[in-house]
Amino acid sequence: MTTTSVGSVCCVILTLVLTSDLCVSSLPLDCHYGKDMAVSPVAQLGPRPFYLVNDMKESDLKTRLTQCAQRKTSYSKSDRSVGHRGAWLQFPEHSKESYEAAAVMGAGVIECDVTFTKDKELVCRHSQCDLHTTTDILLHKDLSILCSQPFVPATFDEFGHLVSGASAKCCTSDLTFEQFKSLRAKMDGSNVNATNVQDFVWGGTPVWRTNLYESNGTVMSHKESIHLFKSLGVKMTPEKKKPLVPMPFDGFSETHFAQKIIDEYLDAGVDAENVYPQSENLDDILYWLENATEFGNNALYLWSPPVPERFRDPLFWPDFPTLLAKGVRTFAPVMYALIDLNEDEELIVSDMADAVQQSGMTIKTWTLERSGSLYNGGGDYYQSVNGQNTFENITLEGIIERDGDVFVVLDFLFQNVGIESIFTDWASTVTFYTNCMMGDISEMGRKEFDWLRKIEFSD
């Protein structure tokens, strides 16, 4: 039996942990994170996936998931499970802590939405102008005065009725990178009834999320996210966000922006095969295909209909054969556009999804686990199957009735629509499903874990 010291085995352990199963074995690892961060050799799911299974109606799918839960003792990281803004269901989006939580729950790919600061440094934010709701910027007097629109309190009439809601607008482009890094990430939300900054900043978190983990949210630069993701052994999916300032910005053009995203991966030594750039702007995808072809080949063309009710109308769809002819390989529409109901209220592949399948394009989609309780129908992300958005002149009640229905939809997306992966605000739900139903575990990973457990440590 091998005997070694804790110090000498540090990087060996971390390498085994992060390269096992579906993790990225080719990424350079930094043992720094092994020393100061709790890392599990297998995905940790927590209770939510099992709650969801138990909440399902009786069905063959529930039986299979139940049997899997009863016999499976460990779960493997999955590239099919994409951490959307990290683990946004409970952690401040695009924070270090949110990214780490997603990795712990088995996300094999994690997202950094990319925008830029006043000095044109790339940072991870869902929108260029969301700092007033996703960080504590308004509590920094020296920084809040730099906001595009400083805080304005709510006003009420003499009867106490709201006249104008509280508001603010703070953008990454209002701050230098150094100023941005002084902020603390928090759960996205604000209180429109607030008459003071404190109530505005700390109000508005949806009741189905939590403020439990927002006390120390660490904001991230794009470069920092790359190094963190490398250390976690996950793949990376940066989304180039639409600039909300006139472009070029101080000489910084859209193409400079698109290229700088790629350059930061090249500078960090990350192989293109481990990066999936995203954009809702087709010009960005075509730029990457022409100027960074290996990265462009992996790019996701994000899409949602300009009018939600028209997602069934082919006049609003992209021309899929033309996209493929231009080199665009992956189409990533909003989740509800891929599924539909027939007149008997049976779940079916949407006409648009069928057209994408016929074109031969890869399908990825977004976003699971960001809808609150499905006992309330699930809201916009389930609108095509919950009765909210139906065919003209047809009234349907929908099939979304309980929280466990998330697995009904997820199973249909993978097995019938044929999606390759799905963005999720809580990775463990997808990780559990793909381990049970898609075979996301490797014999190599299991052997490495068994070997690791046999190591004896000595001083």
Short mmCIF file of C-alpha atoms in Angstrom, two decimals:
data_model
loop_
_atom_site.label_atom_id
_atom_site.label_comp_id
_atom_site.label_asym_id
_atom_site.label_seq_id
_atom_site.Cartn_x
_atom_site.Cartn_y
_atom_site.Cartn_z
CA MET A 1 0.00 0.00 0.00
CA THR A 2 1.31 3.43 -0.94
CA THR A 3 2.32 5.74 1.91
CA THR A 4 2.85 9.43 1.34
CA SER A 5 2.61 12.76 3.13
CA VAL A 6 -0.28 15.20 3.10
CA GLY A 7 1.87 17.90 1.53
CA SER A 8 3.14 15.81 -1.35
CA VAL A 9 -0.24 14.35 -2.15
CA CYS A 10 -2.08 17.68 -2.26
CA CYS A 11 -1.93 18.17 -6.00
CA VAL A 12 -2.29 14.43 -6.65
CA ILE A 13 -5.58 14.40 -4.74
CA LEU A 14 -6.86 17.53 -6.43
CA THR A 15 -5.92 16.20 -9.84
CA LEU A 16 -7.77 12.96 -9.17
CA VAL A 17 -10.78 14.79 -7.80
CA LEU A 18 -11.05 17.25 -10.64
CA THR A 19 -10.15 14.96 -13.52
CA SER A 20 -12.36 12.04 -12.52
CA ASP A 21 -15.54 11.14 -14.36
CA LEU A 22 -16.55 13.89 -16.81
CA CYS A 23 -14.23 16.59 -15.48
CA VAL A 24 -11.67 18.26 -17.69
CA SER A 25 -8.45 16.28 -17.45
CA SER A 26 -6.52 18.51 -19.85
CA LEU A 27 -6.91 21.74 -17.88
CA PRO A 28 -3.91 22.89 -15.81
CA LEU A 29 -4.75 22.71 -12.10
CA ASP A 30 -3.71 25.14 -9.39
CA CYS A 31 -3.30 23.39 -6.06
CA HIS A 32 -3.90 26.69 -4.29
CA TYR A 33 -7.60 26.02 -4.37
CA GLY A 34 -7.04 22.53 -3.01
CA LYS A 35 -5.54 24.05 0.13
CA ASP A 36 -8.16 26.64 0.96
CA MET A 37 -11.36 25.25 -0.52
CA ALA A 38 -13.43 22.21 0.41
CA VAL A 39 -13.59 20.04 -2.70
CA SER A 40 -15.48 16.76 -2.89
CA PRO A 41 -14.33 13.87 -5.10
CA VAL A 42 -17.95 13.31 -6.20
CA ALA A 43 -20.87 15.63 -6.83
CA GLN A 44 -22.85 16.60 -3.73
CA LEU A 45 -26.53 16.88 -4.60
CA GLY A 46 -28.24 17.81 -1.35
CA PRO A 47 -31.92 16.96 -0.77
CA ARG A 48 -33.57 18.81 -3.65
CA PRO A 49 -33.43 16.17 -6.43
CA PHE A 50 -34.86 13.55 -4.07
CA TYR A 51 -37.61 15.90 -2.91
CA LEU A 52 -38.52 16.45 -6.56
CA VAL A 53 -38.63 12.70 -7.29
CA ASN A 54 -40.82 12.04 -4.27
CA ASP A 55 -43.14 14.85 -5.40
CA MET A 56 -43.73 13.30 -8.85
CA LYS A 57 -46.94 11.60 -9.87
CA GLU A 58 -46.64 7.83 -10.17
CA SER A 59 -45.05 6.97 -13.52
CA ASP A 60 -42.40 4.81 -15.10
CA LEU A 61 -40.01 7.77 -14.93
CA LYS A 62 -40.62 8.21 -11.20
CA THR A 63 -39.99 4.49 -10.66
CA ARG A 64 -36.71 4.60 -12.55
CA LEU A 65 -35.49 7.74 -10.75
CA THR A 66 -36.52 6.28 -7.40
CA GLN A 67 -34.63 3.06 -8.07
CA CYS A 68 -31.58 5.06 -9.12
CA ALA A 69 -31.71 7.13 -5.92
CA GLN A 70 -32.00 3.98 -3.83
CA ARG A 71 -29.03 2.17 -5.34
CA LYS A 72 -26.63 4.96 -6.30
CA THR A 73 -24.06 5.96 -3.68
CA SER A 74 -22.17 8.62 -5.62
CA TYR A 75 -22.82 11.02 -8.48
CA SER A 76 -20.51 12.27 -11.19
CA LYS A 77 -19.96 15.68 -12.69
CA SER A 78 -21.83 16.17 -15.97
CA ASP A 79 -21.19 18.44 -18.95
CA ARG A 80 -24.93 18.28 -19.56
CA SER A 81 -25.45 20.26 -16.36
CA VAL A 82 -24.50 23.91 -16.99
CA GLY A 83 -24.25 26.26 -14.01
CA HIS A 84 -26.32 29.30 -15.04
CA ARG A 85 -24.64 32.31 -13.41
CA GLY A 86 -23.28 29.69 -11.02
CA ALA A 87 -25.92 28.47 -8.57
CA TRP A 88 -28.27 31.43 -8.70
CA LEU A 89 -31.20 29.74 -6.98
CA GLN A 90 -29.54 30.34 -3.61
CA PHE A 91 -26.21 32.13 -4.19
CA PRO A 92 -25.53 35.65 -5.51
CA GLU A 93 -25.17 35.35 -9.26
CA HIS A 94 -21.71 35.48 -10.83
CA SER A 95 -20.00 35.38 -7.45
CA LYS A 96 -17.08 33.12 -6.59
CA GLU A 97 -19.27 31.38 -4.06
CA SER A 98 -22.01 30.78 -6.63
CA TYR A 99 -19.53 29.27 -9.09
CA GLU A 100 -18.06 26.99 -6.42
CA ALA A 101 -21.53 25.81 -5.39
CA ALA A 102 -22.36 24.91 -9.00
CA ALA A 103 -19.16 22.88 -9.29
CA VAL A 104 -19.84 21.07 -6.01
CA MET A 105 -23.28 20.08 -7.34
CA GLY A 106 -21.77 18.52 -10.46
CA ALA A 107 -22.02 21.23 -13.11
CA GLY A 108 -19.47 20.28 -15.74
CA VAL A 109 -19.75 23.67 -17.44
CA ILE A 110 -20.18 27.05 -15.70
CA GLU A 111 -21.19 30.41 -17.16
CA CYS A 112 -19.64 33.84 -16.85
CA ASP A 113 -21.76 36.52 -18.52
CA VAL A 114 -19.20 39.04 -19.74
CA THR A 115 -19.39 42.82 -19.78
CA PHE A 116 -16.78 45.56 -19.17
CA THR A 117 -15.78 48.34 -16.79
CA LYS A 118 -14.95 51.99 -17.42
CA ASP A 119 -11.30 51.03 -18.03
CA LYS A 120 -12.44 48.21 -20.35
CA GLU A 121 -11.65 45.27 -18.09
CA LEU A 122 -13.92 42.26 -18.55
CA VAL A 123 -16.09 41.27 -15.58
CA CYS A 124 -18.82 38.71 -14.88
CA ARG A 125 -22.27 40.33 -14.73
CA HIS A 126 -25.56 39.32 -16.31
CA SER A 127 -26.14 42.90 -17.46
CA GLN A 128 -23.83 45.85 -17.82
CA CYS A 129 -26.28 47.90 -15.75
CA ASP A 130 -27.48 45.66 -12.92
CA LEU A 131 -25.07 46.62 -10.14
CA HIS A 132 -27.82 48.44 -8.22
CA THR A 133 -29.75 45.19 -7.78
CA THR A 134 -26.96 42.55 -7.73
CA THR A 135 -24.32 44.29 -5.55
CA ASP A 136 -24.09 46.65 -2.58
CA ILE A 137 -22.86 49.60 -4.68
CA LEU A 138 -25.54 51.97 -3.35
CA LEU A 139 -24.17 51.48 0.17
CA HIS A 140 -20.79 52.87 -0.95
CA LYS A 141 -21.26 56.63 -0.86
CA ASP A 142 -18.11 57.26 -2.90
CA LEU A 143 -19.26 54.85 -5.63
CA SER A 144 -23.01 55.41 -5.64
CA ILE A 145 -22.50 58.98 -6.82
CA LEU A 146 -20.83 57.55 -9.95
CA CYS A 147 -23.94 55.61 -10.97
CA SER A 148 -25.64 56.55 -14.22
CA GLN A 149 -28.69 57.25 -12.07
CA PRO A 150 -28.16 57.46 -8.30
CA PHE A 151 -30.86 56.20 -5.97
CA VAL A 152 -34.25 57.92 -6.16
CA PRO A 153 -36.69 57.05 -3.33
CA ALA A 154 -40.28 55.96 -3.88
CA THR A 155 -43.01 58.56 -3.60
CA PHE A 156 -46.57 58.11 -2.35
CA ASP A 157 -49.72 60.17 -2.49
CA GLU A 158 -51.64 61.38 0.55
CA PHE A 159 -53.52 58.08 0.71
CA GLY A 160 -50.32 56.02 0.77
CA HIS A 161 -50.63 54.80 -2.81
CA LEU A 162 -47.37 54.40 -4.74
CA VAL A 163 -46.86 57.25 -7.21
CA SER A 164 -43.35 56.39 -8.46
CA GLY A 165 -41.22 53.42 -7.51
CA ALA A 166 -37.73 53.64 -6.06
CA SER A 167 -35.07 53.33 -8.74
CA ALA A 168 -31.39 53.52 -9.59
CA LYS A 169 -29.13 52.55 -12.48
CA CYS A 170 -25.54 51.53 -11.82
CA CYS A 171 -23.39 50.09 -14.61
CA THR A 172 -20.04 48.36 -14.67
CA SER A 173 -18.98 51.03 -17.17
CA ASP A 174 -19.53 53.64 -14.44
CA LEU A 175 -16.65 52.16 -12.44
CA THR A 176 -13.01 51.31 -12.89
CA PHE A 177 -12.03 47.69 -12.36
CA GLU A 178 -10.52 48.52 -8.97
CA GLN A 179 -13.77 50.15 -7.88
CA PHE A 180 -15.80 47.21 -9.18
CA LYS A 181 -13.73 44.77 -7.13
CA SER A 182 -14.57 46.64 -3.93
CA LEU A 183 -18.24 45.65 -4.29
CA ARG A 184 -19.98 42.70 -2.67
CA ALA A 185 -22.33 40.52 -4.68
CA LYS A 186 -25.84 39.99 -3.35
CA MET A 187 -29.02 38.25 -4.44
CA ASP A 188 -30.64 40.06 -7.35
CA GLY A 189 -33.53 42.17 -6.14
CA SER A 190 -34.71 45.59 -5.05
CA ASN A 191 -37.65 47.10 -3.19
CA VAL A 192 -39.63 49.52 -5.36
CA ASN A 193 -41.43 50.80 -2.26
CA ALA A 194 -38.20 51.81 -0.56
CA THR A 195 -37.80 55.36 0.72
CA ASN A 196 -34.16 54.81 1.73
CA VAL A 197 -31.14 53.08 0.26
CA GLN A 198 -30.94 50.28 2.83
CA ASP A 199 -34.49 49.11 2.16
CA PHE A 200 -33.95 49.33 -1.60
CA VAL A 201 -30.73 47.28 -1.54
CA TRP A 202 -31.84 44.53 0.84
CA GLY A 203 -35.42 44.12 -0.39
CA GLY A 204 -36.90 42.27 -3.30
CA THR A 205 -35.36 38.80 -3.16
CA PRO A 206 -38.08 36.39 -4.39
CA VAL A 207 -39.55 34.33 -1.55
CA TRP A 208 -38.46 31.08 -3.23
CA ARG A 209 -34.81 32.14 -3.17
CA THR A 210 -32.81 32.95 -0.05
CA ASN A 211 -30.48 35.58 1.40
CA LEU A 212 -28.64 32.95 3.41
CA TYR A 213 -25.44 33.01 1.35
CA GLU A 214 -25.13 36.67 0.37
CA SER A 215 -23.05 37.95 3.30
CA ASN A 216 -19.72 37.55 1.50
CA GLY A 217 -20.46 37.40 -2.23
CA THR A 218 -17.20 37.91 -4.15
CA VAL A 219 -17.54 39.67 -7.52
CA MET A 220 -15.38 38.23 -10.28
CA SER A 221 -13.46 39.42 -13.29
CA HIS A 222 -13.58 37.30 -16.41
CA LYS A 223 -9.92 36.41 -15.90
CA GLU A 224 -10.57 35.38 -12.31
CA SER A 225 -13.47 33.18 -13.41
CA ILE A 226 -11.19 31.42 -15.90
CA HIS A 227 -8.59 30.62 -13.25
CA LEU A 228 -11.28 29.51 -10.79
CA PHE A 229 -12.93 27.27 -13.38
CA LYS A 230 -9.56 25.76 -14.26
CA SER A 231 -8.95 24.94 -10.61
CA LEU A 232 -12.42 23.41 -10.33
CA GLY A 233 -11.86 21.32 -13.45
CA VAL A 234 -14.95 22.56 -15.26
CA LYS A 235 -15.50 23.78 -18.78
CA MET A 236 -16.44 27.38 -19.46
CA THR A 237 -19.24 29.17 -21.29
CA PRO A 238 -18.83 32.95 -21.47
CA GLU A 239 -21.73 34.97 -22.82
CA LYS A 240 -20.90 38.25 -24.54
CA LYS A 241 -23.58 40.54 -23.16
CA LYS A 242 -25.12 43.33 -25.18
CA PRO A 243 -23.39 46.62 -24.29
CA LEU A 244 -25.76 49.17 -22.76
CA VAL A 245 -23.51 52.10 -23.59
CA PRO A 246 -22.94 53.57 -27.05
CA MET A 247 -20.30 51.62 -28.95
CA PRO A 248 -17.46 52.09 -29.59
CA PHE A 249 -16.91 52.93 -25.92
CA ASP A 250 -13.80 55.08 -25.60
CA GLY A 251 -12.41 53.34 -28.70
CA PHE A 252 -13.53 49.87 -27.52
CA SER A 253 -15.62 48.35 -30.34
CA GLU A 254 -17.90 45.33 -30.49
CA THR A 255 -15.18 43.37 -32.27
CA HIS A 256 -12.58 44.42 -29.68
CA PHE A 257 -14.98 43.14 -27.04
CA ALA A 258 -15.58 39.82 -28.80
CA GLN A 259 -11.86 39.30 -29.39
CA LYS A 260 -10.83 40.21 -25.84
CA ILE A 261 -13.05 37.46 -24.46
CA ILE A 262 -11.22 34.89 -26.57
CA ASP A 263 -7.80 36.41 -25.86
CA GLU A 264 -8.24 35.93 -22.12
CA TYR A 265 -8.73 32.18 -22.65
CA LEU A 266 -5.72 32.01 -24.91
CA ASP A 267 -3.62 33.93 -22.37
CA ALA A 268 -4.70 31.49 -19.66
CA GLY A 269 -3.75 28.47 -21.79
CA VAL A 270 -7.30 27.10 -22.03
CA ASP A 271 -7.97 24.83 -25.01
CA ALA A 272 -10.82 25.90 -27.27
CA GLU A 273 -12.47 22.50 -26.79
CA ASN A 274 -13.16 23.49 -23.18
CA VAL A 275 -14.85 26.81 -23.99
CA TYR A 276 -18.37 27.42 -25.32
CA PRO A 277 -18.78 31.12 -26.17
CA GLN A 278 -22.36 32.42 -26.34
CA SER A 279 -24.15 35.40 -27.81
CA GLU A 280 -27.65 36.39 -28.87
CA ASN A 281 -26.01 38.52 -31.56
CA LEU A 282 -25.35 36.41 -34.66
CA ASP A 283 -22.60 38.82 -35.74
CA ASP A 284 -20.59 37.79 -32.67
CA ILE A 285 -20.87 34.12 -33.58
CA LEU A 286 -19.81 34.81 -37.16
CA TYR A 287 -16.89 36.95 -35.92
CA TRP A 288 -15.62 34.11 -33.77
CA LEU A 289 -16.03 31.61 -36.60
CA GLU A 290 -13.90 33.79 -38.86
CA ASN A 291 -11.30 35.05 -36.39
CA ALA A 292 -11.15 32.37 -33.67
CA THR A 293 -12.48 29.37 -35.55
CA GLU A 294 -11.81 26.69 -32.92
CA PHE A 295 -13.74 28.72 -30.36
CA GLY A 296 -16.40 29.70 -32.88
CA ASN A 297 -17.09 26.07 -33.70
CA ASN A 298 -18.26 25.61 -30.10
CA ALA A 299 -20.29 28.83 -29.95
CA LEU A 300 -23.94 28.91 -28.89
CA TYR A 301 -26.35 31.12 -30.79
CA LEU A 302 -28.83 32.16 -28.11
CA TRP A 303 -32.41 32.83 -29.18
CA SER A 304 -35.77 33.82 -27.79
CA PRO A 305 -38.75 35.04 -29.81
CA PRO A 306 -39.22 38.82 -29.97
CA VAL A 307 -42.83 38.18 -28.98
CA PRO A 308 -43.27 35.11 -26.74
CA GLU A 309 -46.65 34.24 -28.23
CA ARG A 310 -45.09 33.94 -31.69
CA PHE A 311 -42.53 31.22 -30.96
CA ARG A 312 -44.68 28.83 -32.99
CA ASP A 313 -44.59 31.08 -36.07
CA PRO A 314 -41.88 30.07 -38.58
CA LEU A 315 -41.67 33.69 -39.74
CA PHE A 316 -39.96 34.47 -36.43
CA TRP A 317 -37.49 31.56 -36.53
CA PRO A 318 -33.94 31.78 -37.81
CA ASP A 319 -33.23 29.99 -41.08
CA PHE A 320 -31.58 26.89 -39.62
CA PRO A 321 -30.04 25.44 -42.82
CA THR A 322 -28.54 28.87 -43.57
CA LEU A 323 -27.10 29.12 -40.06
CA LEU A 324 -25.53 25.69 -40.43
CA ALA A 325 -24.13 26.63 -43.84
CA LYS A 326 -22.44 29.64 -42.23
CA GLY A 327 -20.79 27.36 -39.68
CA VAL A 328 -23.13 27.91 -36.73
CA ARG A 329 -23.38 24.49 -35.14
CA THR A 330 -25.28 25.03 -31.89
CA PHE A 331 -28.68 26.65 -31.48
CA ALA A 332 -29.70 27.52 -27.91
CA PRO A 333 -33.29 28.75 -27.63
CA VAL A 334 -35.25 29.47 -24.47
CA MET A 335 -36.64 26.27 -22.96
CA TYR A 336 -40.34 26.83 -23.57
CA ALA A 337 -39.80 27.18 -27.33
CA LEU A 338 -38.71 23.53 -27.59
CA ILE A 339 -41.84 21.96 -26.07
CA ASP A 340 -45.57 22.27 -26.62
CA LEU A 341 -48.92 20.61 -25.98
CA ASN A 342 -51.29 19.03 -28.43
CA GLU A 343 -55.08 19.40 -28.19
CA ASP A 344 -55.20 16.42 -25.81
CA GLU A 345 -52.76 18.23 -23.49
CA GLU A 346 -49.96 15.77 -24.20
CA LEU A 347 -46.36 16.96 -24.16
CA ILE A 348 -44.92 17.14 -27.68
CA VAL A 349 -41.83 18.39 -29.49
CA SER A 350 -42.52 21.92 -30.71
CA ASP A 351 -42.57 22.62 -34.44
CA MET A 352 -39.50 24.80 -34.03
CA ALA A 353 -37.59 22.08 -32.20
CA ASP A 354 -38.53 19.67 -34.97
CA ALA A 355 -37.13 22.10 -37.54
CA VAL A 356 -33.85 22.38 -35.62
CA GLN A 357 -33.64 18.60 -35.38
CA GLN A 358 -34.18 18.30 -39.12
CA SER A 359 -31.37 20.78 -39.79
CA GLY A 360 -28.85 18.69 -37.86
CA MET A 361 -27.86 21.51 -35.49
CA THR A 362 -26.93 20.74 -31.89
CA ILE A 363 -29.57 21.95 -29.40
CA LYS A 364 -28.85 23.40 -25.97
CA THR A 365 -31.35 25.32 -23.87
CA TRP A 366 -32.01 27.57 -20.87
CA THR A 367 -32.99 27.83 -18.00
CA LEU A 368 -34.13 25.27 -15.42
CA GLU A 369 -34.74 25.86 -11.70
CA ARG A 370 -35.52 29.58 -11.87
CA SER A 371 -39.28 29.49 -11.72
CA GLY A 372 -40.19 29.13 -8.06
CA SER A 373 -42.75 26.50 -7.09
CA LEU A 374 -44.23 24.61 -10.02
CA TYR A 375 -47.40 24.25 -7.97
CA ASN A 376 -48.00 27.78 -9.26
CA GLY A 377 -47.43 26.72 -12.89
CA GLY A 378 -43.77 27.64 -13.23
CA GLY A 379 -44.22 30.99 -14.97
CA ASP A 380 -42.63 32.10 -18.21
CA TYR A 381 -40.10 29.30 -18.67
CA TYR A 382 -42.94 26.76 -18.79
CA GLN A 383 -45.40 28.98 -20.63
CA SER A 384 -45.88 26.68 -23.63
CA VAL A 385 -46.98 23.78 -21.40
CA ASN A 386 -48.64 25.45 -18.39
CA GLY A 387 -51.61 27.05 -20.17
CA GLN A 388 -50.05 30.51 -20.24
CA ASN A 389 -49.11 30.53 -23.93
CA THR A 390 -51.30 28.29 -26.08
CA PHE A 391 -52.38 28.05 -29.70
CA GLU A 392 -54.78 30.72 -30.90
CA ASN A 393 -58.41 30.03 -29.98
CA ILE A 394 -57.44 26.99 -27.87
CA THR A 395 -57.69 26.98 -24.09
CA LEU A 396 -55.52 24.43 -22.29
CA GLU A 397 -55.00 24.01 -18.58
CA GLY A 398 -51.42 22.82 -19.00
CA ILE A 399 -49.51 19.93 -17.47
CA ILE A 400 -47.38 21.74 -14.88
CA GLU A 401 -49.06 21.00 -11.56
CA ARG A 402 -46.35 20.17 -9.03
CA ASP A 403 -42.65 20.61 -8.32
CA GLY A 404 -41.86 17.06 -9.44
CA ASP A 405 -42.97 17.95 -12.96
CA VAL A 406 -39.52 19.47 -13.49
CA PHE A 407 -38.26 15.95 -14.15
CA VAL A 408 -41.09 15.25 -16.61
CA VAL A 409 -40.02 18.28 -18.66
CA LEU A 410 -36.30 17.61 -18.25
CA ASP A 411 -36.70 14.00 -19.36
CA PHE A 412 -38.70 15.06 -22.42
CA LEU A 413 -36.10 17.66 -23.37
CA PHE A 414 -33.27 15.14 -23.28
CA GLN A 415 -35.05 12.06 -24.61
CA ASN A 416 -37.43 13.55 -27.17
CA VAL A 417 -36.12 16.98 -28.14
CA GLY A 418 -32.56 15.69 -28.00
CA ILE A 419 -30.91 18.59 -26.17
CA GLU A 420 -27.22 18.20 -25.45
CA SER A 421 -27.22 20.23 -22.23
CA ILE A 422 -29.28 22.68 -20.20
CA PHE A 423 -28.45 25.76 -18.18
CA THR A 424 -29.76 25.52 -14.64
CA ASP A 425 -29.85 27.72 -11.55
CA TRP A 426 -29.38 24.64 -9.35
CA ALA A 427 -27.04 22.10 -10.92
CA SER A 428 -27.82 19.13 -8.68
CA THR A 429 -31.25 18.62 -10.28
CA VAL A 430 -29.73 18.10 -13.73
CA THR A 431 -26.69 16.23 -12.40
CA PHE A 432 -28.96 13.72 -10.65
CA TYR A 433 -31.10 13.20 -13.74
CA THR A 434 -28.20 12.77 -16.17
CA ASN A 435 -26.38 10.37 -13.85
CA CYS A 436 -29.51 8.25 -13.54
CA MET A 437 -30.86 8.45 -17.08
CA MET A 438 -27.94 9.41 -19.32
CA GLY A 439 -25.12 7.30 -17.87
CA ASP A 440 -22.98 10.25 -16.77
CA ILE A 441 -20.33 8.33 -14.86
CA SER A 442 -17.10 6.74 -16.07
CA GLU A 443 -15.40 3.60 -14.86
CA MET A 444 -12.11 5.52 -14.81
CA GLY A 445 -13.55 8.04 -12.40
CA ARG A 446 -14.79 5.31 -10.08
CA LYS A 447 -11.43 3.50 -10.14
CA GLU A 448 -9.58 6.74 -9.37
CA PHE A 449 -11.86 7.44 -6.44
CA ASP A 450 -11.44 3.90 -5.07
CA TRP A 451 -7.64 4.22 -5.39
CA LEU A 452 -7.67 7.54 -3.59
CA ARG A 453 -9.55 6.11 -0.63
CA LYS A 454 -6.82 3.50 -0.14
CA ILE A 455 -4.01 6.03 0.32
CA GLU A 456 -2.56 6.04 3.83
CA PHE A 457 -1.28 9.38 5.07
CA SER A 458 1.68 9.77 7.38
CA ASP A 459 3.68 12.67 8.72
#
